[in-house]
mmCIF file with all atom_site columns, C-alpha atoms in Angstrom:
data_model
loop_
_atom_site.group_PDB
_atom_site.id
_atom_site.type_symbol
_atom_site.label_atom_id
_atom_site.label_alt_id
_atom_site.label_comp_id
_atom_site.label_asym_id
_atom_site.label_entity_id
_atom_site.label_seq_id
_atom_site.pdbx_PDB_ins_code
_atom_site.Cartn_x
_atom_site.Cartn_y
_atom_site.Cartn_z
_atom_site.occupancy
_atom_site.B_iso_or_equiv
_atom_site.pdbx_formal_charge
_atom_site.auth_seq_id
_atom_site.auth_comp_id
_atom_site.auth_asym_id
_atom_site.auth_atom_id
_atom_site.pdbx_PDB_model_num
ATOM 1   C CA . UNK G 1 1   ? 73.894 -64.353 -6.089  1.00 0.00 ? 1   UNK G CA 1
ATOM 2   C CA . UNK G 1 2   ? 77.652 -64.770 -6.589  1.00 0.00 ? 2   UNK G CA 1
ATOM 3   C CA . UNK G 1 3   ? 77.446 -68.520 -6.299  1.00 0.00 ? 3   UNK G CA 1
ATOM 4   C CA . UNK G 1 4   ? 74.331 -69.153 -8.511  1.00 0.00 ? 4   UNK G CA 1
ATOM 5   C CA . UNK G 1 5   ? 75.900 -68.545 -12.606 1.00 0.00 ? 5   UNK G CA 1
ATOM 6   C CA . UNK G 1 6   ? 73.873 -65.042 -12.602 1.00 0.00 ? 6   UNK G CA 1
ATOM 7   C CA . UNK G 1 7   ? 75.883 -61.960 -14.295 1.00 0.00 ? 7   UNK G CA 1
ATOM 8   C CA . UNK G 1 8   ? 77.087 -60.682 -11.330 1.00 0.00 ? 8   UNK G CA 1
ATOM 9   C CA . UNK G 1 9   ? 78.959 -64.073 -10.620 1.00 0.00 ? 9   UNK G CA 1
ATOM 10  C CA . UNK G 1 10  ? 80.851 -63.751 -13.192 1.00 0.00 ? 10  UNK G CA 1
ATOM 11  C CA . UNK G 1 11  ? 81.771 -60.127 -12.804 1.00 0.00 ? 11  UNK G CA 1
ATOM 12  C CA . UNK G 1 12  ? 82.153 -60.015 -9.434  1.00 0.00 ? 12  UNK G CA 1
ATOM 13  C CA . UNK G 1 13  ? 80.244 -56.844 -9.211  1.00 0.00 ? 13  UNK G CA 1
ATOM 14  C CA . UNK G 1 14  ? 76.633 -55.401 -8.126  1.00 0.00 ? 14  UNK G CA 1
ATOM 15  C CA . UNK G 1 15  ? 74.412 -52.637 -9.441  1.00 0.00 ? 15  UNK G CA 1
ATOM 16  C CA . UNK G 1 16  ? 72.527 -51.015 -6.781  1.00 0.00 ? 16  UNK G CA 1
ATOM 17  C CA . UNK G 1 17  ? 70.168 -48.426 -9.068  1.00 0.00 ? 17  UNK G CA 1
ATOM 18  C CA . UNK G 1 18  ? 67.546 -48.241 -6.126  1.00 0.00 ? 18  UNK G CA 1
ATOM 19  C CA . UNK G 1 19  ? 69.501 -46.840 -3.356  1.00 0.00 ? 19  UNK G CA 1
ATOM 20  C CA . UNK G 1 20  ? 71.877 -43.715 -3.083  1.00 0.00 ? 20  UNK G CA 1
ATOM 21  C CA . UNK G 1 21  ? 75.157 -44.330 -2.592  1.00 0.00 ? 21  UNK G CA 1
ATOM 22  C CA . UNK G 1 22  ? 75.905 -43.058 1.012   1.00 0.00 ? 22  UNK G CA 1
ATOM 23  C CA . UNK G 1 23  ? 72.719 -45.259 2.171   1.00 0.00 ? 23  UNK G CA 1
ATOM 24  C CA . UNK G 1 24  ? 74.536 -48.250 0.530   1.00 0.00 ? 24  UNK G CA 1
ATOM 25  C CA . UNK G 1 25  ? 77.902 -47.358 2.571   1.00 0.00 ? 25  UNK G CA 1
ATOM 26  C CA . UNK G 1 26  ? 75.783 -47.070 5.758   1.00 0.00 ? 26  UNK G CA 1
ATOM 27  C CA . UNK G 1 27  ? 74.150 -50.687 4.984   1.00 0.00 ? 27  UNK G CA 1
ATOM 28  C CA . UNK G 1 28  ? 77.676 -51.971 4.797   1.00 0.00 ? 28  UNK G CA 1
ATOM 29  C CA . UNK G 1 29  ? 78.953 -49.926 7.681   1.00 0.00 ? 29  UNK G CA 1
ATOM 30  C CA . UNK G 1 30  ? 76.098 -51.732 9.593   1.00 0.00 ? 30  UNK G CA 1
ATOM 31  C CA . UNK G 1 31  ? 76.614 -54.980 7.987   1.00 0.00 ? 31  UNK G CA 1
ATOM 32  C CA . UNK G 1 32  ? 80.720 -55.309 9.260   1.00 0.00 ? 32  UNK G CA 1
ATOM 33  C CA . UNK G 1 33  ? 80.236 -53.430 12.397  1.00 0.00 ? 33  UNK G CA 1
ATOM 34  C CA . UNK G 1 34  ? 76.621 -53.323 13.882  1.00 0.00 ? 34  UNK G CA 1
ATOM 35  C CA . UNK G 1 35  ? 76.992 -49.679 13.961  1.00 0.00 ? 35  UNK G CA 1
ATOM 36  C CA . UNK G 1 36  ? 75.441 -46.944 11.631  1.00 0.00 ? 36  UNK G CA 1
ATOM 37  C CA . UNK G 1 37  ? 75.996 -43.203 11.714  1.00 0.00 ? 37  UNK G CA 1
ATOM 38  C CA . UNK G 1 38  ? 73.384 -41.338 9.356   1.00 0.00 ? 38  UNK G CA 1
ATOM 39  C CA . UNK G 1 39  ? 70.195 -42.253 11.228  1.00 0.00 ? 39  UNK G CA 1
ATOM 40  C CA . UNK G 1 40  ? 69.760 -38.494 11.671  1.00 0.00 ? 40  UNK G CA 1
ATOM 41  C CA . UNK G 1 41  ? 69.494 -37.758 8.453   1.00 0.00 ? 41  UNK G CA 1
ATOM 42  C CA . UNK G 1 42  ? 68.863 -41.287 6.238   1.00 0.00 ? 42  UNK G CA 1
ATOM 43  C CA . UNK G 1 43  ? 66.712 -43.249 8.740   1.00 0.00 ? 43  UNK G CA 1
ATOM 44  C CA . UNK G 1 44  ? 63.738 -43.195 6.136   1.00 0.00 ? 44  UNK G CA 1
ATOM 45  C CA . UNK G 1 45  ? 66.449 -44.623 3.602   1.00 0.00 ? 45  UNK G CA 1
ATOM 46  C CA . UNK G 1 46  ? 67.821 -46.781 5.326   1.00 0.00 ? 46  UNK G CA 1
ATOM 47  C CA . UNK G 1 47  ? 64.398 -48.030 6.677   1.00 0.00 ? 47  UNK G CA 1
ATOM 48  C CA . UNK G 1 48  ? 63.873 -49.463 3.043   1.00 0.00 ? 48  UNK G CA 1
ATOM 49  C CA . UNK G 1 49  ? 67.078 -50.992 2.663   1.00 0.00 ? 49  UNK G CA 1
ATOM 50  C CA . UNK G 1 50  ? 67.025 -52.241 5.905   1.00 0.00 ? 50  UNK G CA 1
ATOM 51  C CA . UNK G 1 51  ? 63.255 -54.121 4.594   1.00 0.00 ? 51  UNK G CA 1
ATOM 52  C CA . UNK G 1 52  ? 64.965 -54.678 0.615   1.00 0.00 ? 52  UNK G CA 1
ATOM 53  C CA . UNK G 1 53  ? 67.834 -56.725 2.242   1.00 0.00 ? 53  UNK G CA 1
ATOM 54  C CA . UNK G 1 54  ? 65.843 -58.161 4.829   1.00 0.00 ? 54  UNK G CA 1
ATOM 55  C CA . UNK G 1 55  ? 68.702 -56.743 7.597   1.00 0.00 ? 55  UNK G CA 1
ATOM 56  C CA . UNK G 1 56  ? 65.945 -56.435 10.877  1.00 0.00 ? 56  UNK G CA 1
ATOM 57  C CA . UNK G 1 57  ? 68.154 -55.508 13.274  1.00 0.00 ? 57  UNK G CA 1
ATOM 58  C CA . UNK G 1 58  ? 68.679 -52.431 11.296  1.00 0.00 ? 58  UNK G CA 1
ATOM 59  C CA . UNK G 1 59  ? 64.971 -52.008 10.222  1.00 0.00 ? 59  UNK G CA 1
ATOM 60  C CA . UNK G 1 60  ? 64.418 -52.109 14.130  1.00 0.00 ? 60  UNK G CA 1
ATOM 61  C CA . UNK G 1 61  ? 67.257 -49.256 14.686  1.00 0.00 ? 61  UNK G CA 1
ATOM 62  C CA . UNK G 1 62  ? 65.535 -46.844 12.202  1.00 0.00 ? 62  UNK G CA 1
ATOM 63  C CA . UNK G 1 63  ? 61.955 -47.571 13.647  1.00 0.00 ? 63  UNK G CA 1
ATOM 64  C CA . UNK G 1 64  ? 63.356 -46.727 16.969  1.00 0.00 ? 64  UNK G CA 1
ATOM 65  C CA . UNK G 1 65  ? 64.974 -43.938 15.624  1.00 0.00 ? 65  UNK G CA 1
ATOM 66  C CA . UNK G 1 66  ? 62.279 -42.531 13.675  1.00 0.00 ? 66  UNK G CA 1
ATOM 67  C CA . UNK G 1 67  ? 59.486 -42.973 16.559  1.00 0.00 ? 67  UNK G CA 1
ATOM 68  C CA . UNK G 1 68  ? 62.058 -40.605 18.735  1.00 0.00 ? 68  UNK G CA 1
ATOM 69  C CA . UNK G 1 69  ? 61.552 -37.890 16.217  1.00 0.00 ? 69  UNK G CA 1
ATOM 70  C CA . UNK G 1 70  ? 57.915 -37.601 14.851  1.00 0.00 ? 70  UNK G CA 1
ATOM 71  C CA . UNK G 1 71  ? 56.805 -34.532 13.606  1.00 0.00 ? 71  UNK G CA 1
ATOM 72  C CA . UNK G 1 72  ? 54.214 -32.822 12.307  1.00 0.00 ? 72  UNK G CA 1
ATOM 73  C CA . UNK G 1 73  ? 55.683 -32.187 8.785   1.00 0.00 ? 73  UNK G CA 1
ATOM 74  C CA . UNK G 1 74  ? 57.281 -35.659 8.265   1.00 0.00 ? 74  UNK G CA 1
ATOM 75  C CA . UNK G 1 75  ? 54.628 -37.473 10.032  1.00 0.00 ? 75  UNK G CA 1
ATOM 76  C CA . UNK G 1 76  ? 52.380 -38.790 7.117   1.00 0.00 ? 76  UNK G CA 1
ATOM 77  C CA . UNK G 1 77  ? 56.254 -39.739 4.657   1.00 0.00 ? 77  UNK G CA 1
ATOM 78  C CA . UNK G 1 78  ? 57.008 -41.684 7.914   1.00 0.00 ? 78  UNK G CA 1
ATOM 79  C CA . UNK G 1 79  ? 53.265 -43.349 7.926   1.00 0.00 ? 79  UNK G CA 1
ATOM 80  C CA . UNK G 1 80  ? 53.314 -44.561 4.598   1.00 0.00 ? 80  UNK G CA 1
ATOM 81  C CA . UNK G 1 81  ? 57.303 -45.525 4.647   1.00 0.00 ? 81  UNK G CA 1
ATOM 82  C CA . UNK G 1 82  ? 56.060 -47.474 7.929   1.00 0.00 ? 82  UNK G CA 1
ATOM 83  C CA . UNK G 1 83  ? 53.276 -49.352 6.020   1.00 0.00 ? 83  UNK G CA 1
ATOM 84  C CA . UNK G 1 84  ? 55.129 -49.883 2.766   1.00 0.00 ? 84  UNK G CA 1
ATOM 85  C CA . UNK G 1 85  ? 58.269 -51.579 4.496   1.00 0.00 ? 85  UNK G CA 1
ATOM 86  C CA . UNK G 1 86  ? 56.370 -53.794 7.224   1.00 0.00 ? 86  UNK G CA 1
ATOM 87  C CA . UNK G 1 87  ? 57.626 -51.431 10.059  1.00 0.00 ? 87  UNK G CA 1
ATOM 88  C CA . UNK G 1 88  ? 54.169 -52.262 11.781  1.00 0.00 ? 88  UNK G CA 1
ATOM 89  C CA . UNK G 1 89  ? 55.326 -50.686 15.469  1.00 0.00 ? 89  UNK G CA 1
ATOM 90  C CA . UNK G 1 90  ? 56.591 -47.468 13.734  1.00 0.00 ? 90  UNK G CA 1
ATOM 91  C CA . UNK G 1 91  ? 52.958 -47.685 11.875  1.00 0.00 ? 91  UNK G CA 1
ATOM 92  C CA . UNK G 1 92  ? 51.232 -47.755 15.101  1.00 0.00 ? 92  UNK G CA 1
ATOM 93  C CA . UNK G 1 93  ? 53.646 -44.840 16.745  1.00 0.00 ? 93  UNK G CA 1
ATOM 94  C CA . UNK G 1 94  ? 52.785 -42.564 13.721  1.00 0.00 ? 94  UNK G CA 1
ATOM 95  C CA . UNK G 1 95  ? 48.828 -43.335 14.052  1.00 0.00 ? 95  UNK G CA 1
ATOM 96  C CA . UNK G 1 96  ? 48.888 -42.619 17.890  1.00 0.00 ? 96  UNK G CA 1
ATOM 97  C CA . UNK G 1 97  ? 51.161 -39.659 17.569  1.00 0.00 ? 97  UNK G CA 1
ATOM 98  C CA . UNK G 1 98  ? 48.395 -38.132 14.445  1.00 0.00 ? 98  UNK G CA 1
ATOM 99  C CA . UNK G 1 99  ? 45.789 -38.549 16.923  1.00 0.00 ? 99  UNK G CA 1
ATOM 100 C CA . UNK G 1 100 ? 47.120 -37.056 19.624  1.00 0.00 ? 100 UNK G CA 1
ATOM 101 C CA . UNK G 1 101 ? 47.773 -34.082 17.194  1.00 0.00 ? 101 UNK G CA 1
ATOM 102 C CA . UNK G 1 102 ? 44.787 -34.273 15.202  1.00 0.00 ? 102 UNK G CA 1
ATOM 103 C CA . UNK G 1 103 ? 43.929 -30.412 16.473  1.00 0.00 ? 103 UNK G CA 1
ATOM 104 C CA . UNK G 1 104 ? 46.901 -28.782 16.006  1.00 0.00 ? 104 UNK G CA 1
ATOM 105 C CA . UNK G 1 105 ? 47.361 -30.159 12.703  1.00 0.00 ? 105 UNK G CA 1
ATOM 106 C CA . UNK G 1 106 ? 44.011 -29.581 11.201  1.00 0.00 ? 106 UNK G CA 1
ATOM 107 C CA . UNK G 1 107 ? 44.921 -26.003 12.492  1.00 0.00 ? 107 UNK G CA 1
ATOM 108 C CA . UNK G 1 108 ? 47.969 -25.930 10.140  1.00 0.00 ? 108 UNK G CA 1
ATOM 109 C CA . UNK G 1 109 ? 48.402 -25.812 6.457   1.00 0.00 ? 109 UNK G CA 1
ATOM 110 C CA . UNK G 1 110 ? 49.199 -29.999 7.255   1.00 0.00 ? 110 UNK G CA 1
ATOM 111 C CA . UNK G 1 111 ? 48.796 -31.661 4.268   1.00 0.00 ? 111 UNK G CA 1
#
């Protein structure tokens, strides 16, 4: 991108509309030291920019993370976030984990 005579060669700069800011300083975190700290509470967000910048060793930290903590109310965001950015083993966690909770959660207000 800065090589190639787009805008942002010229500027030396990048507009990142898509994705909050603290998810883009956990990317780069991640990207300089292999490390990231806001799983807990951005693994869905990062999931996406982990699939937008094609970074799988991340994508494959938040699907671990994320099939750790399945629950009943985030179960179904977590399904589709799963099937929308390729995260086919956190897809197939999320099915198995609905059907083994199929009772309980028809027995809620589940939606």
């Amino acid at each position: 991108m800065f090589q190639s005579g787009m805008q942002e060669s010229q500027q030396n700069l990048i507009t990142i509309e898509d994705i909050r800011p603290e998810v883009v300083q956990e990317v780069l975190r991640f990207i300089y030291t292999d490390e990231v700290i806001g799983l807990e509470t951005m693994a869905h967000e990062l999931l996406a920019a982990a699939d937008k910048y094609s970074l799988d060793k991340l994508r494959k930290m938040c699907e671990n993370h994320l099939m750790g903590h399945l629950e009943q109310e985030t179960i179904l965001q977590t399904l589709v976030l799963a099937d929308l950015y390729h995260a086919q083993k956190l897809k197939d966690h999320a099915i198995h984990f609905i059907c083994e909770n199929i009772k309980t959660m028809q027995g809620t207000d589940w939606k």
